[in-house]
Coordinates of C-alpha atoms in Angstrom, one line a residue:
X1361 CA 0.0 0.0 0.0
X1362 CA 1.8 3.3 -0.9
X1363 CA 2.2 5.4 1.8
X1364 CA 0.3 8.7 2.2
X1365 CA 1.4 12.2 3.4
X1366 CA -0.7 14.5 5.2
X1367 CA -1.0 18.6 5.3
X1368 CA -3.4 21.1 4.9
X1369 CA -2.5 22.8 1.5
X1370 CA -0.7 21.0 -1.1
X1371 CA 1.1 23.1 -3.8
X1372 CA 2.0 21.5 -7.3
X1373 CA 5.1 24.2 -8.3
X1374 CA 8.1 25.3 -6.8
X1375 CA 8.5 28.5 -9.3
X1376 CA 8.3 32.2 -7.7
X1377 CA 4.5 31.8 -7.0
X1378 CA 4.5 28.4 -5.1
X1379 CA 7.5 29.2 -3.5
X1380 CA 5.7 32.3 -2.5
X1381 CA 2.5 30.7 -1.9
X1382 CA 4.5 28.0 0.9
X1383 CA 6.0 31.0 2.3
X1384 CA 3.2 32.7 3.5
X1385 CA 1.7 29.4 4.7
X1386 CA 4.1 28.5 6.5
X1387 CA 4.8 32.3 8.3
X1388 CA 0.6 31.4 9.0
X1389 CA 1.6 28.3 11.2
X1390 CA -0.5 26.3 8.3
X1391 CA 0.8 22.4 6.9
X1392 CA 1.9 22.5 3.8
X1393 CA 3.7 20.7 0.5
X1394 CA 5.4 21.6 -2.0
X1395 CA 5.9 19.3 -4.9
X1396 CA 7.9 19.9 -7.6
X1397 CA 9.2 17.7 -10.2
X1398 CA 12.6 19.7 -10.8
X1399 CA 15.1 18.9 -8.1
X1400 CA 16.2 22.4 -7.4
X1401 CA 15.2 25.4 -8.3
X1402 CA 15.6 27.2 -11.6
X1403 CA 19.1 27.4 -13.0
X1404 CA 18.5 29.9 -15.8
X1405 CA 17.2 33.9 -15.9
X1406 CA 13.5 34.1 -16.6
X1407 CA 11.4 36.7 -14.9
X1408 CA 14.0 39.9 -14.2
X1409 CA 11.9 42.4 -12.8
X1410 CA 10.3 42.8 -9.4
X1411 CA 8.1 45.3 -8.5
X1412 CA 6.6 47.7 -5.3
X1413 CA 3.5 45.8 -4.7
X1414 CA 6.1 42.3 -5.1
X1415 CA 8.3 43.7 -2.6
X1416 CA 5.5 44.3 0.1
X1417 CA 4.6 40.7 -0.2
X1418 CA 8.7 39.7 0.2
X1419 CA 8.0 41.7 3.1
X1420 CA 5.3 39.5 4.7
X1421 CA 7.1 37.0 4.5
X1422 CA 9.5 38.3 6.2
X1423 CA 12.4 38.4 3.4
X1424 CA 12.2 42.1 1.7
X1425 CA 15.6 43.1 3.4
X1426 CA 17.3 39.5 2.0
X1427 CA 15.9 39.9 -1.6
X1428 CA 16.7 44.3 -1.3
X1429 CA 20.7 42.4 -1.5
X1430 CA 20.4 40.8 -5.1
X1431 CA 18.6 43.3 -6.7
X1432 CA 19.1 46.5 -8.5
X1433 CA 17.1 49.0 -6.8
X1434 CA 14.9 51.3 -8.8
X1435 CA 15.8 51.6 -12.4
X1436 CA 13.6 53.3 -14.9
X1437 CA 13.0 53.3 -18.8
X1438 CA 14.2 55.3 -21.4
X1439 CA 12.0 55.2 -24.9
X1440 CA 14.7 55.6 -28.2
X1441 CA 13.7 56.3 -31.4
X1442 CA 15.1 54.5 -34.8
X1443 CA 17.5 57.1 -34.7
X1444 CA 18.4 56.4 -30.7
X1445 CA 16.7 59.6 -29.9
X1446 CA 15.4 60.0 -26.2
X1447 CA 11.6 60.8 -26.3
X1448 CA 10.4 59.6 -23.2
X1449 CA 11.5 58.6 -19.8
X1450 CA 10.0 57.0 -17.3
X1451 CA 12.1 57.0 -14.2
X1452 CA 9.8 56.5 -11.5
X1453 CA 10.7 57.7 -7.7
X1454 CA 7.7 57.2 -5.3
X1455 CA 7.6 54.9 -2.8
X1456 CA 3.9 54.6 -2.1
X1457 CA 4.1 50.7 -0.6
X1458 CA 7.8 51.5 0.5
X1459 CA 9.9 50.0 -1.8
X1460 CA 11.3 51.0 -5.4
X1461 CA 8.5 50.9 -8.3
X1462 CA 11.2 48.5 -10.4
X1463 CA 13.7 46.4 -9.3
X1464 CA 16.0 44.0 -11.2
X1465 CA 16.7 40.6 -10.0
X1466 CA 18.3 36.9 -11.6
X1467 CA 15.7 34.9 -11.0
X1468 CA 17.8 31.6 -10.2
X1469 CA 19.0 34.3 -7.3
X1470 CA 15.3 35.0 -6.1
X1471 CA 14.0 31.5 -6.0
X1472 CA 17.0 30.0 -4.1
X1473 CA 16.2 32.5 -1.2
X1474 CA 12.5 32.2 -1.0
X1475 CA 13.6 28.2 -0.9
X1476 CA 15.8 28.7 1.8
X1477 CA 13.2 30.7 3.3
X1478 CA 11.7 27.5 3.8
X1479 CA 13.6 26.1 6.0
X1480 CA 12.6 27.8 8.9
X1481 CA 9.2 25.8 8.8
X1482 CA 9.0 22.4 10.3
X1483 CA 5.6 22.4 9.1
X1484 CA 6.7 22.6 5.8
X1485 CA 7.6 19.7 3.5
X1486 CA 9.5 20.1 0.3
X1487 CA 9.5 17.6 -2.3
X1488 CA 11.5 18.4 -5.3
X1489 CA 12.4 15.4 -7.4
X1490 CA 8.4 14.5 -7.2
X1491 CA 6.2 14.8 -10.2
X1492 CA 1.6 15.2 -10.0
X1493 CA 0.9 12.2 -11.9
X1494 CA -3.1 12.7 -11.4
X1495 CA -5.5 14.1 -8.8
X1496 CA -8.8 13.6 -7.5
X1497 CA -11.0 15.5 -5.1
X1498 CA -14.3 15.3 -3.2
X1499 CA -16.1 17.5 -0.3
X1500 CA -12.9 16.8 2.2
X1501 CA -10.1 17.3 0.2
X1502 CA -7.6 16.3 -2.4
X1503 CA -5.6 13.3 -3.1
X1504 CA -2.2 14.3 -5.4
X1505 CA -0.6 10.7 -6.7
X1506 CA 3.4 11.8 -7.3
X1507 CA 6.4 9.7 -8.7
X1508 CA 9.6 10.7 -8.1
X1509 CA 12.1 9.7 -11.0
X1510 CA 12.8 6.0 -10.2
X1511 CA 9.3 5.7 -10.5
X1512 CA 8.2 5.2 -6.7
X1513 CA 4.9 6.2 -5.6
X1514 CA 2.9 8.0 -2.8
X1515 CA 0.1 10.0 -2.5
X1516 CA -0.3 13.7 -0.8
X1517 CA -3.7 14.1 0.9
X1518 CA -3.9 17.9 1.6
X1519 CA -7.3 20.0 2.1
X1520 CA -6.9 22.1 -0.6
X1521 CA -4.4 22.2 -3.8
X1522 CA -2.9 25.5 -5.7
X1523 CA -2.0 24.3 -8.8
X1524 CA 1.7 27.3 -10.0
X1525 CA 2.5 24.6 -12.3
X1526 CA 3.3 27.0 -15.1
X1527 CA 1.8 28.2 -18.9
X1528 CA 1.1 24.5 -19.8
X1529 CA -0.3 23.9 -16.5
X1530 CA -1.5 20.2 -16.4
X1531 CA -3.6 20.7 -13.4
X1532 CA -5.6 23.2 -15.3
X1533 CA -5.6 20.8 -18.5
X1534 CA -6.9 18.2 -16.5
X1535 CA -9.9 20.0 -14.9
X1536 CA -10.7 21.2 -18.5
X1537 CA -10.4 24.9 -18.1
X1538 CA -9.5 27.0 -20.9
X1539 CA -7.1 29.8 -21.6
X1540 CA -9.1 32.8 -23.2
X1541 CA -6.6 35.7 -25.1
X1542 CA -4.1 35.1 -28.2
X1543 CA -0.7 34.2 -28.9
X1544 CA 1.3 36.9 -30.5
X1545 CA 2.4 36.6 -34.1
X1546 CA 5.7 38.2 -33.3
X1547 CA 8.3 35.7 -31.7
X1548 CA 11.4 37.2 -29.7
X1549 CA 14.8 36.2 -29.3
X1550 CA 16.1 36.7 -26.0
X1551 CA 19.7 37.0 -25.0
X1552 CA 20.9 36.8 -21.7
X1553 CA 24.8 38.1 -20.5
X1554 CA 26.8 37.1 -18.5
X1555 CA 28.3 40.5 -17.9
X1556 CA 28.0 43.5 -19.7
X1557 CA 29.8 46.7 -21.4
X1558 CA 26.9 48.9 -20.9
X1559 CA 27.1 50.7 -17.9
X1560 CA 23.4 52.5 -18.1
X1561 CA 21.5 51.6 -15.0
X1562 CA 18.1 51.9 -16.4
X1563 CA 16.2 49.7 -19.6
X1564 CA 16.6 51.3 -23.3
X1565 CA 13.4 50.6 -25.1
X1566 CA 14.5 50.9 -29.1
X1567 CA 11.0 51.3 -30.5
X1568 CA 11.8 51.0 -34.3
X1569 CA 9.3 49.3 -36.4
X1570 CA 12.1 47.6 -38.6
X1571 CA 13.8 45.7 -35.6
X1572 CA 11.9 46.3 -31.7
X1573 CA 14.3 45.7 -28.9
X1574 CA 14.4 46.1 -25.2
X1575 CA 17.8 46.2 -23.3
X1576 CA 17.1 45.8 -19.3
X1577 CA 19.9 46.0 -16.7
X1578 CA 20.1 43.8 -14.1
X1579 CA 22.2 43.2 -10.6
X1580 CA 25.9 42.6 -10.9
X1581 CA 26.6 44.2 -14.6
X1582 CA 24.2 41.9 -16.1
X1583 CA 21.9 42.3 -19.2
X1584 CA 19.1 40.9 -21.1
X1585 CA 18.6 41.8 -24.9
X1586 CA 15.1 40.9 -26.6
X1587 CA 15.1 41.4 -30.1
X1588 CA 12.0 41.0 -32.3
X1589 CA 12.5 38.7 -35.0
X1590 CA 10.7 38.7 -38.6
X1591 CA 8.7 36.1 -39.9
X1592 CA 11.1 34.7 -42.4
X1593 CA 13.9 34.5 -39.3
X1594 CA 13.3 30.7 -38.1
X1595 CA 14.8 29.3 -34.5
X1596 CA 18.4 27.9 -36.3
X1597 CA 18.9 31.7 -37.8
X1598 CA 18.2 33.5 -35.2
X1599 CA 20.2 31.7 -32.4
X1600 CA 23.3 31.8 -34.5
X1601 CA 25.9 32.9 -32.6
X1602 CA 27.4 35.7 -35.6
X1603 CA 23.7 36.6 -36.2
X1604 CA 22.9 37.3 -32.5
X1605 CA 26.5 39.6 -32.1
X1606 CA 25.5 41.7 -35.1
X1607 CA 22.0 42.3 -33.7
X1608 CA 24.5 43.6 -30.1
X1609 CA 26.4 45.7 -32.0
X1610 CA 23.5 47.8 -33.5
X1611 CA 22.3 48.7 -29.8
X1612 CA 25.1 49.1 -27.8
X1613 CA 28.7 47.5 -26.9
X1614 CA 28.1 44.3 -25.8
X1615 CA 28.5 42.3 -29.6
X1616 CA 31.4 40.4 -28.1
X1617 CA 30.0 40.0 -24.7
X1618 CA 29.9 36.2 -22.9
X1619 CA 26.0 34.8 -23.5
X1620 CA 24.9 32.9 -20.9
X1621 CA 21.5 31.7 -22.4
X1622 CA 19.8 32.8 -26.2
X1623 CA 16.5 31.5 -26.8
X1624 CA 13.6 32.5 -28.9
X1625 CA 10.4 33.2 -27.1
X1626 CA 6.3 33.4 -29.2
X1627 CA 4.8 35.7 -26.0
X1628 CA 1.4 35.1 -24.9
X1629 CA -1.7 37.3 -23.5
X1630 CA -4.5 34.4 -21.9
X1631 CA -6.6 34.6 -18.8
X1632 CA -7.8 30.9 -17.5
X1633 CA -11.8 31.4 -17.6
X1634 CA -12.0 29.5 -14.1
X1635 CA -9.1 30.0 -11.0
X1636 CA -11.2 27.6 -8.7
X1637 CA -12.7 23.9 -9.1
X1638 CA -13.7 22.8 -6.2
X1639 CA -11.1 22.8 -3.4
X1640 CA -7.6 23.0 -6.5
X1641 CA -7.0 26.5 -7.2
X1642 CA -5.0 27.9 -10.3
X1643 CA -2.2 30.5 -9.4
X1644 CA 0.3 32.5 -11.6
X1645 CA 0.7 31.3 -15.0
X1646 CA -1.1 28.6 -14.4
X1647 CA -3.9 31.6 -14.4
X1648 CA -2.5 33.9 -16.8
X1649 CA 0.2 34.4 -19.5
X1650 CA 1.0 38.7 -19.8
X1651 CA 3.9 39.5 -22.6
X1652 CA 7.0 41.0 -20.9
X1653 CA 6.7 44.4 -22.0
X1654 CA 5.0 45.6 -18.6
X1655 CA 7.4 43.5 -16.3
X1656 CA 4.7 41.7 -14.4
X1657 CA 4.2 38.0 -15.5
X1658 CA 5.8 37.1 -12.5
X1659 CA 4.7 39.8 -10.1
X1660 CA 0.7 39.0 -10.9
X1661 CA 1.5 35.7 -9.5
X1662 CA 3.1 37.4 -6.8
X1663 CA -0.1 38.9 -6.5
X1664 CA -2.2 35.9 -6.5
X1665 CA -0.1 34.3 -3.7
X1666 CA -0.4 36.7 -1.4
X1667 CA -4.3 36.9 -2.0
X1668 CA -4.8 33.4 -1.8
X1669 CA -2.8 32.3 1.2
X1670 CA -3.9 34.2 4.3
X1671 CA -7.7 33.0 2.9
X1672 CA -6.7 29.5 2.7
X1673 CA -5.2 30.0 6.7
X1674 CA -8.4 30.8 7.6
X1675 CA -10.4 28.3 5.8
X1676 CA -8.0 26.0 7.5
X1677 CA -8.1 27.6 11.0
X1678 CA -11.8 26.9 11.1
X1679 CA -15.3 27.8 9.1
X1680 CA -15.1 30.3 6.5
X1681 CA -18.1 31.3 4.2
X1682 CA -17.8 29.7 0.8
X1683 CA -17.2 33.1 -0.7
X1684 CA -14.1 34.0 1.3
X1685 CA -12.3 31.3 -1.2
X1686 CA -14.5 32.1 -4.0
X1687 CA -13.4 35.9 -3.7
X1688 CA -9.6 34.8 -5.0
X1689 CA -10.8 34.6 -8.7
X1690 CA -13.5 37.9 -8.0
X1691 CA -10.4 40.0 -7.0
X1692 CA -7.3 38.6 -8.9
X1693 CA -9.4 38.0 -12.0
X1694 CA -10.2 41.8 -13.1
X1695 CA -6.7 43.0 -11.9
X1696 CA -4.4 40.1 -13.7
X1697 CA -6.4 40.9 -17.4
X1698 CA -5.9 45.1 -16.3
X1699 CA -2.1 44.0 -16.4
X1700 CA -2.5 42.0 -19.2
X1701 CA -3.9 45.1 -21.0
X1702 CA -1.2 47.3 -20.0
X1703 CA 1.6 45.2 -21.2
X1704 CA -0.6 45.0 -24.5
X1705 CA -0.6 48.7 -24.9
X1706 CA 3.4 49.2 -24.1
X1707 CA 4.1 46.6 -26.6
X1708 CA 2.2 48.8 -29.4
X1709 CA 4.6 51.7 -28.1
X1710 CA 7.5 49.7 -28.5
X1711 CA 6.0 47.6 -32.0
X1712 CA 4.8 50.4 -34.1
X1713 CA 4.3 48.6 -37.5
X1714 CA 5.4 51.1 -39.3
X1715 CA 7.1 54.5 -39.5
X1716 CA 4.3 56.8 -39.8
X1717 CA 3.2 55.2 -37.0
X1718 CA 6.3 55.6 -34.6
X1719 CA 6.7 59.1 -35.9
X1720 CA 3.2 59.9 -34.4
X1721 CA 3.6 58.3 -31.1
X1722 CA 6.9 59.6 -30.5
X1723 CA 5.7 63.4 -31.4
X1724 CA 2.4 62.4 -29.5
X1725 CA 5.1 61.7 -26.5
X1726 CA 7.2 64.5 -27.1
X1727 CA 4.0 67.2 -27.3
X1728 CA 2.5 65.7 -24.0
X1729 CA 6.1 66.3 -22.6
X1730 CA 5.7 69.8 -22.4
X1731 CA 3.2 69.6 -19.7
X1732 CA 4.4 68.8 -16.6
X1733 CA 1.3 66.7 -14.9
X1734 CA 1.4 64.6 -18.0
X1735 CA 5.0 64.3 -18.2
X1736 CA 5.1 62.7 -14.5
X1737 CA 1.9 60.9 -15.4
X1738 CA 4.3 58.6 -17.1
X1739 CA 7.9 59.5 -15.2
X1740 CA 6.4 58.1 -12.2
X1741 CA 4.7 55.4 -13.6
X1742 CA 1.0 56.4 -13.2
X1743 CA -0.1 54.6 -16.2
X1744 CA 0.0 51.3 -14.2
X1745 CA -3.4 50.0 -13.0
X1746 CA -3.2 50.5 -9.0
X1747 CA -4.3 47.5 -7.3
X1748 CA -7.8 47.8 -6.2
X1749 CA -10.8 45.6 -6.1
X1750 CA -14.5 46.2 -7.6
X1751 CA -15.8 43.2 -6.2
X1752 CA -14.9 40.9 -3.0
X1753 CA -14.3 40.7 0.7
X1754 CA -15.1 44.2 1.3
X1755 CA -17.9 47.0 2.1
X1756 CA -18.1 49.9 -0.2
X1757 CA -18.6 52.9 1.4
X1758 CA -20.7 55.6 -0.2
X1759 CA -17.8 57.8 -1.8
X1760 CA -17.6 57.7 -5.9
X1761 CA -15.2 54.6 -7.4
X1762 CA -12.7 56.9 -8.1
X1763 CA -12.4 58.6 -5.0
X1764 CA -13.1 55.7 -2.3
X1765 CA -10.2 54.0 -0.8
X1766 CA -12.1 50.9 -0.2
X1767 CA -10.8 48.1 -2.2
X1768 CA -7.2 49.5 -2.5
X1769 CA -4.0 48.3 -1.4
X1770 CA -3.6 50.9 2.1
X1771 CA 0.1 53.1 1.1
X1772 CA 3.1 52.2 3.1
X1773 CA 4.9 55.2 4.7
X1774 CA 7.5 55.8 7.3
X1775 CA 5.6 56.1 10.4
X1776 CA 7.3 57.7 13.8
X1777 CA 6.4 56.1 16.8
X1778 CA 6.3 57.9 20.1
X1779 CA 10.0 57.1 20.9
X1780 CA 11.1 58.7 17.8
X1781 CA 11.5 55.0 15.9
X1782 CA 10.9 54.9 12.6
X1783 CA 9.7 51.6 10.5
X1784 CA 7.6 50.6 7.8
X1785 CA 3.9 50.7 8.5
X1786 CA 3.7 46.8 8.0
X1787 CA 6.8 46.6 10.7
X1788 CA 4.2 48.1 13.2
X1789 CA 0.9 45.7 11.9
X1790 CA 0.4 42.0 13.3
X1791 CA -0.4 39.4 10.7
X1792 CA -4.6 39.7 11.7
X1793 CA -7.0 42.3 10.7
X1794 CA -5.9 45.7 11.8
X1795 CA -8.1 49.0 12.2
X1796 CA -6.3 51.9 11.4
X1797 CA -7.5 54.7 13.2
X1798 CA -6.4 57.7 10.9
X1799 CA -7.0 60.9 13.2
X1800 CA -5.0 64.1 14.2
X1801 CA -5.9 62.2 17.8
X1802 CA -6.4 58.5 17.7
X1803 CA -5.9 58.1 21.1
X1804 CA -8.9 60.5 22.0
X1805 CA -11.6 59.3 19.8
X1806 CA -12.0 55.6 20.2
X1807 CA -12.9 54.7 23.8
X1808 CA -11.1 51.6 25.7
X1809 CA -14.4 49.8 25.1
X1810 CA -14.5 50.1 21.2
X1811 CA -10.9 48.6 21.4
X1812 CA -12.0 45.7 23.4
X1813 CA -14.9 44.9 21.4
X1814 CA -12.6 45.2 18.0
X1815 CA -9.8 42.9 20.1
X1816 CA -12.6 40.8 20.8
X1817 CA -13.6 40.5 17.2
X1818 CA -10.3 39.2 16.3
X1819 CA -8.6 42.6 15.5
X1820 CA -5.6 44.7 16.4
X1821 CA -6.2 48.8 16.5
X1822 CA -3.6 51.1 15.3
X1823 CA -3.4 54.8 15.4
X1824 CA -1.6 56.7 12.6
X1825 CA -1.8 61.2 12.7
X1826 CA -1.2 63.1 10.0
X1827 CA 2.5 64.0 9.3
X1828 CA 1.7 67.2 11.2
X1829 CA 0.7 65.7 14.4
X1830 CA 2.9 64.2 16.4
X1831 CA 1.2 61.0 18.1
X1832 CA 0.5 60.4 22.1
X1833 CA -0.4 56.4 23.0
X1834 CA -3.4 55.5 24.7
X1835 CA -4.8 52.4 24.8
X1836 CA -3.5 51.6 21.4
X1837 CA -0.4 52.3 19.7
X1838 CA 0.0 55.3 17.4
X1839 CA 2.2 56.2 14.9
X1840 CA 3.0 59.6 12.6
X1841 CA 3.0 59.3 8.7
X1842 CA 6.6 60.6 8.0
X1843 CA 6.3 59.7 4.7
X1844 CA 2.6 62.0 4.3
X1845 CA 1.2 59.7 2.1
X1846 CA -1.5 59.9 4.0
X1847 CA -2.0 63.8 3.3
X1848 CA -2.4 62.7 -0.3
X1849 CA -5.9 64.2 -1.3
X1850 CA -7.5 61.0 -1.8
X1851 CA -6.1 59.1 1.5
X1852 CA -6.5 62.6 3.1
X1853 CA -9.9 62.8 2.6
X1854 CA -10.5 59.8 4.9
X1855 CA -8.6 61.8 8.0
X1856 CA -11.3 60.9 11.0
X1857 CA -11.9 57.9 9.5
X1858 CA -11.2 54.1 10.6
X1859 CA -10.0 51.7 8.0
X1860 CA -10.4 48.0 8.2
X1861 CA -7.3 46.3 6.9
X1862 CA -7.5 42.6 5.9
X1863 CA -4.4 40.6 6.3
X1864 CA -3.3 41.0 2.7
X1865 CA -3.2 44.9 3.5
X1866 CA -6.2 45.7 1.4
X1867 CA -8.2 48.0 2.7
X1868 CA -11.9 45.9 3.4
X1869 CA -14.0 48.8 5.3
X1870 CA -14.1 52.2 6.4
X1871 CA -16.3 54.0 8.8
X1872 CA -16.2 57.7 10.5
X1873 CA -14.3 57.4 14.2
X1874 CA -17.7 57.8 15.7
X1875 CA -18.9 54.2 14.5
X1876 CA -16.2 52.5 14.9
X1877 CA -18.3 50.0 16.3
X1878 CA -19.8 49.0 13.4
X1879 CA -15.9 47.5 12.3
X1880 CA -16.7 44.5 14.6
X1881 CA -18.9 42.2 12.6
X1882 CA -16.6 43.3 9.7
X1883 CA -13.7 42.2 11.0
X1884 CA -15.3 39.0 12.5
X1885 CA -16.1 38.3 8.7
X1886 CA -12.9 38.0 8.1
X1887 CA -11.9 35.4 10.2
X1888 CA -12.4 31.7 10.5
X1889 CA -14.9 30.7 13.2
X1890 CA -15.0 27.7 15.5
X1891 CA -16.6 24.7 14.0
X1892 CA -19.4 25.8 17.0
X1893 CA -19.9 29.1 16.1
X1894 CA -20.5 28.0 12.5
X1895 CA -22.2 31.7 11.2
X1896 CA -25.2 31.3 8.6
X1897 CA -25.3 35.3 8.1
X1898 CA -23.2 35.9 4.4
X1899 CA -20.2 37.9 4.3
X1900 CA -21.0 41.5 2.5
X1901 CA -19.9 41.5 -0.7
X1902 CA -19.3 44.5 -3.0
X1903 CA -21.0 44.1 -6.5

């Protein structure tokens, strides 16, 4: 009889995402596998770019200062034309989750550490060297059949399964799901170095219609080049060693530079229909397939991990409503296709298909450069979709969509506490539900008794003043937003407000100091129950 192993989540697919995903489970005290039918980790650059929002989650789990040491901090973009002409930059310079916007990374780097990061779970189990054979599922759970490579058996029974096994994902195959989008006609050839002559820090984007490039830096002198190759340019051609030097030479000095990997790539843009069958879950490309040209293949599934896992703790921990799960695919859905779209519309920046075309763009670029709110529209990067949810674990408050904060990821500033420390807002926040208690005097207008009932619920209250106001404890902690980007208009106009923060850092609720109160049946939504305090009333959920 082949033996079986227990845990709570299994997870088919040690890439960034799974690695992620085990991560955060294991930070959340919650049983888990990993399965992966590699036996280490990748060996060879893939993703090369990690971004703000990615950085916050390397931050819950507790290893943003570890991966901060292999990456290049905060490069930007410049736009050339044919002629290598300059006619836009993009070099952003906010830190409004507190990190860098763009950060470049080797991926073989970033994966090693999140496995390392592994180790300090008991209640983790890795198991590289196993392959998913097949799967099956009923009310309680799933049952994952692996083989490791001399062809021994044994099953993983696990109570739910996220399925980051990659673009050809055969968990989503088997369950029938499709991929909805298109596969790009264009097919790139991607060269990788092993060190480079060209010293400038930030990515050169040659956006001529005869021969597209990008050129993006990376830690350690490093360098990718992807080259767009014409249809009559098959795989043997391109990857010829003499043909790939002369494509160097016309974009810089690295032609005689050390390769360590060429390969040609066809890009794709897909959306799975369905992220959820049952209790198996679909994560990261597994989900969705984004072209490069926006930097966040990797940092959607990023995304999905960190939305995913602090749900499945508390469907673990005890009873959840069925829509707690079911709101991973309502949130992550809307969000992965917006990033999708956004990597559609830079590639038609860098693509133009013909000259008249790039001449119009890049005149269009250089007349909008002359005013300055449109100029930093794009220097600072405000043309990428902020995370924010239309529809899920969250109450919408009566404020216009654009102007409500409900939904959105909550900014990250430097906060001050009241022996002149100064951290990270998430330094300060417990891995629970926090209240945020955003007044010139949080320690004045919630009572002890509020802040026992919202304890009660399952919740930790934090004060944070306005940069102005320097903050006085009371029965809370509070805290001063150094970094004011809390006295931005929009996150200013919630000052006297309390906002409900979900573990994820999403901002779920937010209700005027005065009904506070009303936060703790909220917040009790949030978490698991007891098997005997099994609630029938639903969770609220925006529509």
């Amino acid at each position: 009889m082949k033996p079986t192993i227990r845990a709570d989540i299994a997870i088919v697919g040690a890439g960034p995402t799974g690695l992620t995903l085990a991560n955060l489970l294991g930070g959340m005290g919650v049983s888990t596998i990993l399965i992966e039918r590699n036996l280490a980790t990748v060996q060879e650059p893939r993703a090369v770019s990690i971004d703000d929002e990615s950085m916050r989650t390397m931050q819950a789990i507790g290893l943003a200062d570890a991966v901060e040491a292999i990456v290049a901090r905060g490069y930007g973009s410049r736009y050339l034309s044919p002629r290598q002409k300059l006619f836009l930059t993009v070099e952003p310079t906010s830190r409004d989750y507190g990190f860098d916007k763009r950060n470049a990374f080797q991926q073989p780097d970033l994966e090693a550490l999140l496995r390392g990061g592994l180790n300090r779970y008991a209640h983790v189990t890795q198991m590289f060297g196993w392959e998913m054979q097949s799967f099956s599922q009923d009310d309680d759970g799933v049952l994952v059949e692996i083989a490791d490579a001399d062809g021994a058996m044994t099953s993983v029974a696990a109570r739910y399964m996220v399925a980051c096994d990659g673009g050809r994902s055969p968990t989503r195959t088997s369950l029938g799901i499709e991929l909805a989008g298109s596969t790009f006609a264009e097919r790139w050839l991607i060269v990788d170095l092993v060190r480079t002559e060209n010293r400038f820090r930030h990515t050169e984007v040659y956006c001529d219609p005869v021969r597209p490039c990008i050129s993006l830096p990376g830690p350690h002198n490093i360098r990718r080049y992807e080259f767009m190759l014409h249809v009559d340019e098959d795989e043997k051609t391109a990857t010829d060693e003499d043909f790939v030097r002369n494509l160097l030479a016309q974009v810089g000095p690295d032609r005689d530079c050390v390769f360590r990997r060429v390969r040609v790539y066809t890009f794709h843009a897909r959306l799975a229909t369905r992220w959820r069958e049952k209790n198996v879950f679909l994560a990261g490309d597994a989900a969705h397939l984004s072209p490069p040209f926006a930097g966040q293949g990797m940092n959607s599934g990023l995304r999905d991990a960190h939305n995913l896992g602090w749900k499945l703790a508390e469907a673990i921990r005890g009873n959840v409503p069925g829509n707690v799960l079911d709101s991973y695919e309502t949130e992550r859905m809307p969000h992965a296709s917006e990033m999708i779209a956004l990597a559609l519309r830079m590639g038609r920046i860098m693509m133009p298909h013909n000259a008249i075309k790039a001449f119009l763009t890049r005149t269009a670029f250089r007349i909008l450069g002359a005013y300055p709110p449109v100029r930093d529209y794009f220097a600072q990067m405000r043309y990428k979709p902020k995370p924010r949810f239309r529809a899920g674990l969250m109450w919408v408050d009566e404020r216009p969509e654009k102007s409500t904060i409900v939904g959105r990821l909550v900014p990250q500033p430097v906060v001050e506490d009241t022996h002149l420390r100064r951290l990270l807002l998430d330094q300060v926040l417990s891995d629970q539900p926090v209240v945020l208690v955003f007044d010139e005097f949080p320690d004045r207008v919630v009572s002890t008794h509020s802040v026992r009932l919202l304890q009660e619920a399952g919740a930790e209250v934090i004060g944070l003043t306005p940069e102005w106001i320097n903050p006085v404890d009371g029965s809370f902690s509070v805290y001063r937003d150094v970094s004011r980007l809390f006295s931005a208009p929009q996150m200013k106009s919630y000052l006297g407000y309390a906002l409900l923060l979900r573990r994820d850092r999403y901002i779920a609720a937010a209700e005027p100091v005065s009904s506070v109160d009303s936060l703790c049946e909220k917040v009790a939504a949030l978490r698991a129950c007891p098997a005997s305090a099994r609630s029938t009333a639903p969770l609220i959920v925006a529509v």
